[in-house]
CSV table of N, CA and C in Angstrom, one decimal:
chain,number,residue,atom,x,y,z
A,52,PRO,N,-14.4,6.0,-2.0
A,52,PRO,CA,-14.4,5.9,-0.5
A,52,PRO,C,-13.4,4.8,0.0
A,53,TYR,N,-12.8,5.1,1.0
A,53,TYR,CA,-11.8,4.2,1.6
A,53,TYR,C,-12.4,2.8,1.9
A,54,ALA,N,-13.5,2.7,2.5
A,54,ALA,CA,-14.1,1.4,2.9
A,54,ALA,C,-14.3,0.5,1.7
A,55,SER,N,-14.7,1.0,0.6
A,55,SER,CA,-15.0,0.2,-0.6
A,55,SER,C,-13.7,-0.3,-1.3
A,56,LEU,N,-12.6,0.4,-1.0
A,56,LEU,CA,-11.3,0.1,-1.7
A,56,LEU,C,-10.3,-0.6,-0.8
A,57,ARG,N,-10.6,-0.7,0.5
A,57,ARG,CA,-9.7,-1.3,1.5
A,57,ARG,C,-9.3,-2.7,1.2
A,58,LYS,N,-10.3,-3.5,0.9
A,58,LYS,CA,-10.0,-4.9,0.6
A,58,LYS,C,-9.1,-5.1,-0.6
A,59,SER,N,-9.4,-4.3,-1.7
A,59,SER,CA,-8.7,-4.5,-2.9
A,59,SER,C,-7.2,-4.0,-2.8
A,60,ASN,N,-7.0,-2.9,-2.0
A,60,ASN,CA,-5.7,-2.3,-1.9
A,60,ASN,C,-4.9,-2.7,-0.6
A,61,VAL,N,-5.5,-2.4,0.5
A,61,VAL,CA,-4.9,-2.6,1.8
A,61,VAL,C,-4.8,-4.1,2.2
A,62,VAL,N,-5.9,-4.8,2.2
A,62,VAL,CA,-5.9,-6.2,2.5
A,62,VAL,C,-5.1,-7.0,1.5
A,63,ALA,N,-5.2,-6.7,0.3
A,63,ALA,CA,-4.4,-7.4,-0.8
A,63,ALA,C,-2.9,-7.2,-0.6
A,64,THR,N,-2.5,-6.1,-0.2
A,64,THR,CA,-1.1,-5.8,0.1
A,64,THR,C,-0.6,-6.7,1.3
A,65,TYR,N,-1.4,-6.7,2.3
A,65,TYR,CA,-1.1,-7.6,3.5
A,65,TYR,C,-1.0,-9.0,3.1
A,66,GLU,N,-2.0,-9.5,2.3
A,66,GLU,CA,-2.0,-10.9,1.9
A,66,GLU,C,-0.8,-11.2,1.0
A,67,ALA,N,-0.4,-10.3,0.1
A,67,ALA,CA,0.8,-10.5,-0.7
A,67,ALA,C,2.0,-10.7,0.1
A,68,LEU,N,2.2,-9.9,1.2
A,68,LEU,CA,3.3,-10.0,2.1
A,68,LEU,C,3.3,-11.3,2.8
A,69,LYS,N,2.1,-11.8,3.3
A,69,LYS,CA,2.0,-13.1,3.9
A,69,LYS,C,2.4,-14.2,3.0
A,70,PHE,N,2.0,-14.1,1.8
A,70,PHE,CA,2.3,-15.1,0.8
A,70,PHE,C,3.8,-15.1,0.5
A,71,ALA,N,4.4,-14.0,0.3
A,71,ALA,CA,5.8,-13.9,0.0
A,71,ALA,C,6.7,-14.4,1.2
A,72,ALA,N,6.2,-14.3,2.4
A,72,ALA,CA,7.0,-14.7,3.6
A,72,ALA,C,6.8,-16.2,3.9
A,73,CYS,N,5.8,-16.8,3.3
A,73,CYS,CA,5.4,-18.2,3.7
A,73,CYS,C,6.3,-19.1,2.9
A,74,GLY,N,6.8,-20.2,3.6
A,74,GLY,CA,7.6,-21.2,2.9
A,74,GLY,C,8.9,-20.7,2.3
A,75,THR,N,9.1,-21.1,1.0
A,75,THR,CA,10.3,-20.6,0.3
A,75,THR,C,10.1,-19.1,0.1
A,76,LYS,N,11.2,-18.4,0.5
A,76,LYS,CA,11.2,-16.9,0.4
A,76,LYS,C,11.0,-16.5,-1.1
A,77,LYS,N,10.1,-15.5,-1.2
A,77,LYS,CA,9.8,-15.0,-2.6
A,77,LYS,C,10.1,-13.5,-2.7
A,78,ILE,N,10.3,-13.1,-3.8
A,78,ILE,CA,10.6,-11.6,-4.0
A,78,ILE,C,9.2,-11.0,-4.2
A,79,LEU,N,9.0,-9.9,-3.6
A,79,LEU,CA,7.8,-9.1,-3.7
A,79,LEU,C,8.2,-7.7,-4.3
A,80,ASN,N,7.8,-7.4,-5.5
A,80,ASN,CA,8.0,-6.1,-6.1
A,80,ASN,C,6.7,-5.3,-5.9
A,81,PHE,N,6.8,-4.1,-5.5
A,81,PHE,CA,5.6,-3.3,-5.3
A,81,PHE,C,5.8,-2.0,-6.1
A,82,VAL,N,4.9,-1.7,-7.0
A,82,VAL,CA,4.9,-0.4,-7.7
A,82,VAL,C,3.6,0.3,-7.3
A,83,SER,N,3.8,1.5,-6.8
A,83,SER,CA,2.7,2.3,-6.3
A,83,SER,C,2.3,3.4,-7.3
A,84,THR,N,1.0,3.6,-7.3
A,84,THR,CA,0.5,4.8,-8.1
A,84,THR,C,0.7,6.1,-7.4
A,85,LEU,N,1.2,6.0,-6.1
A,85,LEU,CA,1.4,7.3,-5.4
A,85,LEU,C,2.5,8.1,-6.0
A,86,GLY,N,3.2,7.6,-7.0
A,86,GLY,CA,4.2,8.4,-7.7
A,86,GLY,C,3.5,9.5,-8.5
A,87,THR,N,2.2,9.4,-8.6
A,87,THR,CA,1.4,10.3,-9.4
A,87,THR,C,0.9,11.4,-8.5
A,88,VAL,N,1.2,11.4,-7.2
A,88,VAL,CA,0.6,12.4,-6.3
A,88,VAL,C,1.7,13.3,-5.8
A,89,ASP,N,1.4,14.4,-5.3
A,89,ASP,CA,2.4,15.4,-4.8
A,89,ASP,C,2.7,15.0,-3.3
A,90,SER,N,3.5,15.8,-2.7
A,90,SER,CA,4.0,15.5,-1.3
A,90,SER,C,2.9,15.5,-0.3
A,91,ASN,N,1.8,16.1,-0.6
A,91,ASN,CA,0.6,16.1,0.4
A,91,ASN,C,-0.2,14.9,0.2
A,92,GLY,N,0.1,14.0,-0.7
A,92,GLY,CA,-0.7,12.8,-1.0
A,92,GLY,C,-1.9,13.1,-1.9
A,93,LEU,N,-1.8,14.2,-2.6
A,93,LEU,CA,-2.9,14.6,-3.5
A,93,LEU,C,-2.4,14.7,-4.9
A,94,GLU,N,-3.3,14.3,-5.8
A,94,GLU,CA,-3.0,14.4,-7.2
A,94,GLU,C,-2.8,15.9,-7.5
A,95,PRO,N,-1.9,16.3,-8.4
A,95,PRO,CA,-1.8,17.7,-8.7
A,95,PRO,C,-3.1,18.3,-9.2
A,96,GLY,N,-3.5,19.4,-8.6
A,96,GLY,CA,-4.7,20.1,-9.0
A,96,GLY,C,-5.9,19.6,-8.3
A,97,MET,N,-5.7,18.5,-7.5
A,97,MET,CA,-6.9,17.9,-6.7
A,97,MET,C,-7.2,18.8,-5.5
A,98,PRO,N,-8.4,18.9,-5.2
A,98,PRO,CA,-8.8,19.7,-4.0
A,98,PRO,C,-8.0,19.2,-2.7
A,99,ALA,N,-7.8,20.0,-1.8
A,99,ALA,CA,-7.1,19.6,-0.6
A,99,ALA,C,-7.9,18.6,0.3
A,100,LYS,N,-8.1,17.4,-0.3
A,100,LYS,CA,-8.8,16.4,0.4
A,100,LYS,C,-8.2,15.0,0.0
A,101,LEU,N,-8.0,14.2,0.9
A,101,LEU,CA,-7.4,12.9,0.6
A,101,LEU,C,-8.5,12.0,0.3
A,102,GLY,N,-8.5,11.5,-1.0
A,102,GLY,CA,-9.6,10.6,-1.4
A,102,GLY,C,-9.3,9.2,-0.9
A,103,GLY,N,-10.3,8.4,-1.0
A,103,GLY,CA,-10.2,7.0,-0.5
A,103,GLY,C,-9.2,6.2,-1.2
A,104,TYR,N,-9.0,6.4,-2.5
A,104,TYR,CA,-8.0,5.6,-3.2
A,104,TYR,C,-6.6,6.0,-2.7
A,105,ASN,N,-6.3,7.2,-2.6
A,105,ASN,CA,-5.0,7.7,-2.2
A,105,ASN,C,-4.8,7.2,-0.7
A,106,ALA,N,-5.8,7.3,0.1
A,106,ALA,CA,-5.6,6.8,1.5
A,106,ALA,C,-5.3,5.3,1.5
A,107,THR,N,-5.9,4.5,0.7
A,107,THR,CA,-5.6,3.1,0.7
A,107,THR,C,-4.2,2.8,0.3
A,108,LYS,N,-3.7,3.6,-0.7
A,108,LYS,CA,-2.4,3.4,-1.2
A,108,LYS,C,-1.3,3.9,-0.1
A,109,ILE,N,-1.6,4.9,0.6
A,109,ILE,CA,-0.7,5.4,1.7
A,109,ILE,C,-0.7,4.3,2.7
A,110,VAL,N,-1.8,3.7,3.1
A,110,VAL,CA,-1.8,2.7,4.1
A,110,VAL,C,-1.0,1.5,3.6
A,111,SER,N,-1.2,1.1,2.4
A,111,SER,CA,-0.5,-0.1,1.8
A,111,SER,C,1.0,0.2,1.9
A,112,GLU,N,1.5,1.4,1.5
A,112,GLU,CA,2.9,1.7,1.5
A,112,GLU,C,3.4,1.7,3.0
A,113,HIS,N,2.6,2.1,3.9
A,113,HIS,CA,3.0,2.1,5.3
A,113,HIS,C,3.2,0.6,5.8
A,114,ILE,N,2.3,-0.2,5.4
A,114,ILE,CA,2.4,-1.7,5.7
A,114,ILE,C,3.7,-2.2,5.2
A,115,LEU,N,4.0,-1.9,3.9
A,115,LEU,CA,5.3,-2.4,3.3
A,115,LEU,C,6.5,-1.8,3.9
A,116,THR,N,6.4,-0.5,4.3
A,116,THR,CA,7.6,0.1,5.0
A,116,THR,C,7.8,-0.5,6.3
A,117,ARG,N,6.8,-0.8,7.1
A,117,ARG,CA,6.9,-1.5,8.4
A,117,ARG,C,7.5,-2.9,8.2
A,118,ALA,N,7.0,-3.6,7.2
A,118,ALA,CA,7.6,-4.9,6.9
A,118,ALA,C,9.0,-4.9,6.7
A,119,ARG,N,9.5,-3.9,5.8
A,119,ARG,CA,10.9,-3.8,5.5
A,119,ARG,C,11.7,-3.4,6.8
A,120,THR,N,11.2,-2.5,7.6
A,120,THR,CA,11.8,-2.1,8.8
A,120,THR,C,12.0,-3.3,9.8
A,121,ASN,N,11.0,-4.2,9.8
A,121,ASN,CA,11.0,-5.3,10.6
A,121,ASN,C,11.7,-6.5,10.0
A,122,GLY,N,12.5,-6.3,9.0
A,122,GLY,CA,13.3,-7.4,8.4
A,122,GLY,C,12.9,-8.1,7.2
A,123,PHE,N,11.7,-7.7,6.6
A,123,PHE,CA,11.3,-8.3,5.4
A,123,PHE,C,12.1,-7.7,4.3
A,124,SER,N,12.7,-8.6,3.4
A,124,SER,CA,13.4,-8.0,2.3
A,124,SER,C,13.1,-8.7,1.0
């Protein structure tokens, strides 16, 4: 469920960005497990339902995309 994974995935991504932007600039490398899902955000063979884990990863990637769009590099 999304709610139980939000802190570990979404909030942690946001906090990592804050840390990387604070003080001396730091490099933030992000590797997502979404590479294991298809274009619908679902694992191959998974029922047409977005599970909480995949949802948190999509939100995390959205946060990182917005950061990059807003000048974070």
